[in-house]
Tab-separated table of C-alpha atoms in Angstrom:
chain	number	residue	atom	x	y	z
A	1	UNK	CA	-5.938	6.156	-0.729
A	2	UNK	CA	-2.907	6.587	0.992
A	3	UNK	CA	-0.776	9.620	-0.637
A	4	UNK	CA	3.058	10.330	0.006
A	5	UNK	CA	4.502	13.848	-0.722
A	6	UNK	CA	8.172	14.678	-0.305
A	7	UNK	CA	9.698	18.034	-0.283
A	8	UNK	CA	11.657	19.305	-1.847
A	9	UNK	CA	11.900	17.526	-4.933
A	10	UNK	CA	15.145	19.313	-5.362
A	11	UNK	CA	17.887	20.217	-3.170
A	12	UNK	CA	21.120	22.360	-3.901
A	13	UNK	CA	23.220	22.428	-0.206
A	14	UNK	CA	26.719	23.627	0.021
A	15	UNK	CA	28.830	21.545	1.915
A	16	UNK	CA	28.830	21.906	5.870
A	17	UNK	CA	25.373	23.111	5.990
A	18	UNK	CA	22.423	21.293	7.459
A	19	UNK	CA	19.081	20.626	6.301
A	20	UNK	CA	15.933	18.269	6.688
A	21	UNK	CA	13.820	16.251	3.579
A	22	UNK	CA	10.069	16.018	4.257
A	23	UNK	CA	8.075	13.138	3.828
A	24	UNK	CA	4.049	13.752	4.363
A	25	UNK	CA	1.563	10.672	3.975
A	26	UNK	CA	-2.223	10.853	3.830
A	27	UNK	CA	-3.043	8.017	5.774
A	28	UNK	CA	-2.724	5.683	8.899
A	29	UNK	CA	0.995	4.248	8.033
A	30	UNK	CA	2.444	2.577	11.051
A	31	UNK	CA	6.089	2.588	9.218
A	32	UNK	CA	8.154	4.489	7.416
A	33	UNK	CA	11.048	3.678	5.106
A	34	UNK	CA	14.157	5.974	3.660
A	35	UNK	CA	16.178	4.701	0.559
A	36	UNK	CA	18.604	6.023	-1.526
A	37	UNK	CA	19.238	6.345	-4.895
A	38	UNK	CA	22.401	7.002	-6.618
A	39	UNK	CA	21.913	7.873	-10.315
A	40	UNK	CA	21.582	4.947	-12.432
A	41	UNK	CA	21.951	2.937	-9.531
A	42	UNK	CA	19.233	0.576	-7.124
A	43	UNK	CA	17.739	1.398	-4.342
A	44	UNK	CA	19.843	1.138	-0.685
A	45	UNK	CA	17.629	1.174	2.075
A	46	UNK	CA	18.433	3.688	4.667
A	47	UNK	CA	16.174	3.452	7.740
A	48	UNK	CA	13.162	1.371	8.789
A	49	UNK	CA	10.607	3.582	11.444
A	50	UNK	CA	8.501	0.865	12.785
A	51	UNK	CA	6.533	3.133	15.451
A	52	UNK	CA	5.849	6.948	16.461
A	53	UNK	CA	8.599	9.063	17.841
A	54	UNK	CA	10.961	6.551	16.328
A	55	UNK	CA	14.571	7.658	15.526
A	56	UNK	CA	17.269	6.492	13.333
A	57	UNK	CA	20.543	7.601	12.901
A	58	UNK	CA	23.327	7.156	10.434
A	59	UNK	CA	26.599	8.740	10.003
A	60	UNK	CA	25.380	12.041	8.803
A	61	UNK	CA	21.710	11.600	8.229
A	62	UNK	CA	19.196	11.236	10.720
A	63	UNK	CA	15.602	10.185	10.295
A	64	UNK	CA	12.501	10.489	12.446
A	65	UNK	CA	8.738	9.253	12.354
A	66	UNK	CA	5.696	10.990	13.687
A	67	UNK	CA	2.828	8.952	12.748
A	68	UNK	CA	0.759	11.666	14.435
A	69	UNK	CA	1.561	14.330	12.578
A	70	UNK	CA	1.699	11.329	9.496
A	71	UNK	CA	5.363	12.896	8.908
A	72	UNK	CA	8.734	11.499	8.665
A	73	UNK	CA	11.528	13.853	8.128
A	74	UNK	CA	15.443	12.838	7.287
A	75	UNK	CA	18.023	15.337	8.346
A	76	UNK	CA	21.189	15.790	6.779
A	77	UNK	CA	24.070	17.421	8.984
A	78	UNK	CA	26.987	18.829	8.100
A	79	UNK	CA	26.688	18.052	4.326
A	80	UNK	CA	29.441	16.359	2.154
A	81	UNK	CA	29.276	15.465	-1.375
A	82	UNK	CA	29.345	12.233	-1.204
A	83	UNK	CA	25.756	12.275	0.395
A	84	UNK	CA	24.541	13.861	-3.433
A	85	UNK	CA	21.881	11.420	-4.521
A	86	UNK	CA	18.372	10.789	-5.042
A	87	UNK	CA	16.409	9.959	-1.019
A	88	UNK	CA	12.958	8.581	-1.539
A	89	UNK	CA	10.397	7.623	1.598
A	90	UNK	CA	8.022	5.199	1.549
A	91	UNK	CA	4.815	4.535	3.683
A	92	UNK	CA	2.858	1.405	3.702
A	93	UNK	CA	-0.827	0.980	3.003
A	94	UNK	CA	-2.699	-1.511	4.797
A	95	UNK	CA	-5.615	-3.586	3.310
A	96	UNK	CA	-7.653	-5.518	5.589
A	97	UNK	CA	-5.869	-8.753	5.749
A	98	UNK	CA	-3.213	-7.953	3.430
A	99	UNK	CA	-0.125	-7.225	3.561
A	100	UNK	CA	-0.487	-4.054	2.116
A	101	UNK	CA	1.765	-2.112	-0.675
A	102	UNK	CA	4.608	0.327	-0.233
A	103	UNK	CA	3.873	3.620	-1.477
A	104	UNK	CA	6.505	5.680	-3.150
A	105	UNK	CA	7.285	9.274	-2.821
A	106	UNK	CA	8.819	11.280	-5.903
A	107	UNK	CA	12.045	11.532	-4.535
A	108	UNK	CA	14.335	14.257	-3.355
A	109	UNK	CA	17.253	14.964	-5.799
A	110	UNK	CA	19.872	16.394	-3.599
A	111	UNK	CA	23.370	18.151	-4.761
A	112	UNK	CA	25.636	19.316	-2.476
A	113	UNK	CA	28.370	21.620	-3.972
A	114	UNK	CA	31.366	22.424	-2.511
B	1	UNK	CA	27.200	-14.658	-6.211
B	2	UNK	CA	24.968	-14.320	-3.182
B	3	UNK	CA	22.108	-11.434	-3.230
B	4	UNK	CA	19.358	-10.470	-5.928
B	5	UNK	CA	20.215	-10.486	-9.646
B	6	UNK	CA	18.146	-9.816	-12.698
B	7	UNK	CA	18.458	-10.067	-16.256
B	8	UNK	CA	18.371	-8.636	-18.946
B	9	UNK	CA	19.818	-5.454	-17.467
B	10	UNK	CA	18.939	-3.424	-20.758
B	11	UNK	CA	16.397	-4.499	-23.558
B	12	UNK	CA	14.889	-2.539	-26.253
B	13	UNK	CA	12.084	-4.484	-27.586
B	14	UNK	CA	9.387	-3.753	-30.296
B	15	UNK	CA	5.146	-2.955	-29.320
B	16	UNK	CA	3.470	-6.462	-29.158
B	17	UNK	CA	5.963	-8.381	-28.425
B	18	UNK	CA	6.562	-10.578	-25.277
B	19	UNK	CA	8.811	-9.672	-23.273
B	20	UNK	CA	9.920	-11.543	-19.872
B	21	UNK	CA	12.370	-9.762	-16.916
B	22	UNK	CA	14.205	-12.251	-14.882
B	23	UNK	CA	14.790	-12.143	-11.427
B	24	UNK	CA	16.894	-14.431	-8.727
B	25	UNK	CA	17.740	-13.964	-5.231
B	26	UNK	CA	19.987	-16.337	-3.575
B	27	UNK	CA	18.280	-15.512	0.751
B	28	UNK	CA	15.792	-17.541	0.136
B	29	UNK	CA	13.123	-14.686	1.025
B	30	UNK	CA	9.807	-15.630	1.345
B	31	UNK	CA	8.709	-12.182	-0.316
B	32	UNK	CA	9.514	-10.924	-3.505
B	33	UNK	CA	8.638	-7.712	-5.302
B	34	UNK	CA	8.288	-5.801	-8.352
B	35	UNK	CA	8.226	-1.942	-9.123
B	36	UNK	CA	8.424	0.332	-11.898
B	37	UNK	CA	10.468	3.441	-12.003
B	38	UNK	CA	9.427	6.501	-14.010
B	39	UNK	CA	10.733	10.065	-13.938
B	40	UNK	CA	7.997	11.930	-11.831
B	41	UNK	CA	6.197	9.119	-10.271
B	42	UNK	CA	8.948	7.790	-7.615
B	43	UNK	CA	8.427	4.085	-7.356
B	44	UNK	CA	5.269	2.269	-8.040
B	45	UNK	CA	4.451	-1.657	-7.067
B	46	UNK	CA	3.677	-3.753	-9.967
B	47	UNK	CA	3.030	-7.640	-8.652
B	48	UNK	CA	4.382	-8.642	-5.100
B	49	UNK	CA	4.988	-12.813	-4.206
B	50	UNK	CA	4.360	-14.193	-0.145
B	51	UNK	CA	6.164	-17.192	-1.498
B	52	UNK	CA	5.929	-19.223	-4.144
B	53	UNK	CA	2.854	-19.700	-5.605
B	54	UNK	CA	1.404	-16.764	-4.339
B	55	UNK	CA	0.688	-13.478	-5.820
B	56	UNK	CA	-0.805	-10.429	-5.943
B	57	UNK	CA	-1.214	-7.244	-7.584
B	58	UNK	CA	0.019	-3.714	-6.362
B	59	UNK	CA	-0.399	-0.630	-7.656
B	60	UNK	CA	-0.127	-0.748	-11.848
B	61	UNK	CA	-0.660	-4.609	-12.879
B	62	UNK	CA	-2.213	-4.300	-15.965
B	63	UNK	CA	-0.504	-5.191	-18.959
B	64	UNK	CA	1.751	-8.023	-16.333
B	65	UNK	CA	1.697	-11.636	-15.502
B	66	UNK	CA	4.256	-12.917	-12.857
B	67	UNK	CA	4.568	-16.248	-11.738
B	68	UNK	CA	6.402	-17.368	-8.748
B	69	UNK	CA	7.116	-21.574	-9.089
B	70	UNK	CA	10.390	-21.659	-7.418
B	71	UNK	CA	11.087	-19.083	-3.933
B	72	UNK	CA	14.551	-17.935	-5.359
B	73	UNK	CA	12.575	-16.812	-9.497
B	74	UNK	CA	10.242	-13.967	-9.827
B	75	UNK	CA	9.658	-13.642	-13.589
B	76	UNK	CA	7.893	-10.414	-14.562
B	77	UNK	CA	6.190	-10.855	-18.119
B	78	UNK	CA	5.195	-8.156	-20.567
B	79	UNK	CA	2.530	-9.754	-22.488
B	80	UNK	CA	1.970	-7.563	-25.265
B	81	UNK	CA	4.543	-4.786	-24.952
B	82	UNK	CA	3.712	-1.083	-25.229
B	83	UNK	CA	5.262	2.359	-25.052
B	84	UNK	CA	4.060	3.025	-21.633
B	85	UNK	CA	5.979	0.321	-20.281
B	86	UNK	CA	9.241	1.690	-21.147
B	87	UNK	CA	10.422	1.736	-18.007
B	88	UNK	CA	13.016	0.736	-15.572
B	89	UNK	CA	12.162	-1.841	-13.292
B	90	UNK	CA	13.572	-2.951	-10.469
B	91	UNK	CA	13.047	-6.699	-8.235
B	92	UNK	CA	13.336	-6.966	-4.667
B	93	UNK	CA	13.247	-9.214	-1.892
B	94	UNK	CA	12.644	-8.810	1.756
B	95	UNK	CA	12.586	-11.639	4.621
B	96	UNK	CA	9.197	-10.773	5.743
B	97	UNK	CA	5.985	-9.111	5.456
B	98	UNK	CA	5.966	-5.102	4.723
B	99	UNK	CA	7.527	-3.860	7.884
B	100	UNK	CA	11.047	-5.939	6.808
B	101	UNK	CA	13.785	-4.103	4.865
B	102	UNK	CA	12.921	-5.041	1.224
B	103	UNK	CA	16.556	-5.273	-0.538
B	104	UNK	CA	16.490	-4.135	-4.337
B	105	UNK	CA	18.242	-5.878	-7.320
B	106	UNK	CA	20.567	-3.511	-9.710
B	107	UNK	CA	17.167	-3.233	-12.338
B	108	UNK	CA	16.274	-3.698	-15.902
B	109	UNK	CA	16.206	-0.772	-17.965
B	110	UNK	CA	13.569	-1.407	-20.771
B	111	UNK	CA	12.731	0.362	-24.049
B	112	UNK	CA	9.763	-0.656	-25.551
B	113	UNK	CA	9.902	1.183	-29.285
């Protein structure tokens, strides 16, 4: 059963200051997705990892896949506020000829304060 | 409007009752989604569509019934209502097969009392 665990759950950064979300999965995933949530708000995807050593980068955030390791990890540089929201991953599970089902991590709620 | 729309976007509804969540996209996707949102437990897949006529479960089906006549409709369905299904719920719709960027609708926030 494939498991995803993200830490931290929560996340208090001041502006300017770096840091890095971490996504673990329990099983053979060969992707890796990165969405955000904004509160009350849907989902906006972030990055699709399609293979290992895969990076993705966005303005401020930065994500990376090693399926090795079964670990993604998005990094946040230089914080502002406006990057203060909710940042889920997601690993999919393959079934023998299916398509297989997206599996959710809790989410990281992050805050950054001025 | 083009992109993914659903409706109701808030519903309180009573235990037992039969409740159906609406949901359009306007790509023409040949896969369409639907998850369940709870505090604590991230996303989790409910029913997922290939096209139409075809579906399958995901993760927590019981209690649903989706039908898929038309590529552009998903309808979720809430049989028999219960408290555990308050929830909010979100549609989506992706291009492809898993490895595609699945785009999410705005969701339906639903109280079951």
């Amino acid at each position: 059963e494939l498991k995803v665990e993200q830490n931290p759950l929560f996340l208090s950064m001041q502006e300017g200051k770096n840091y890095t979300i971490y996504c673990n999965y329990s099983t053979t995933s060969d992707r890796l997705y990165w969405y955000r949530q904004d509160p009350g708000k849907s989902l906006e995807s972030l990055f699709v990892l399609l293979s290992n050593g895969a990076v993705k980068q966005e303005g401020r955030l930065m994500a990376s896949l090693d399926t090795k390791a079964r670990l993604s990890t998005l990094h946040i540089t230089a914080a502002v506020h406006d990057l203060s929201a909710t940042y889920f991953c997601a690993a999919c599970m393959n079934y023998g000829g299916s398509q297989g089902n997206l599996i959710f991590g809790k989410g990281t709620k992050l805050s950054v304060k001025p | 409007d083009a992109g993914i729309t659903q409706s109701p976007r808030y519903k309180i509804t009573e235990t037992g009752r039969q409740v159906t969540l609406m949901c359009h996209q306007t790509w023409s996707h040949s896969y369409m989604f639907w998850y369940r949102q709870d505090l604590g437990h991230g996303l989790r897949l409910i029913y997922y569509s290939a096209a139409a006529d075809i579906t399958d479960k995901g993760e927590v089906p019981d209690g649903y019934v989706v039908s898929r006549s038309k590529t552009e409709n998903f309808p979720l369905t809430l049989e028999s209502a219960t408290r555990s299904q308050t929830s909010v719920y979100f549609c989506a719709s992706s291009p492809g097969p898993w490895h595609y960027e699945q785009y999410f609708g705005p969701g339906t926030r639903l109280t079951v009392t």
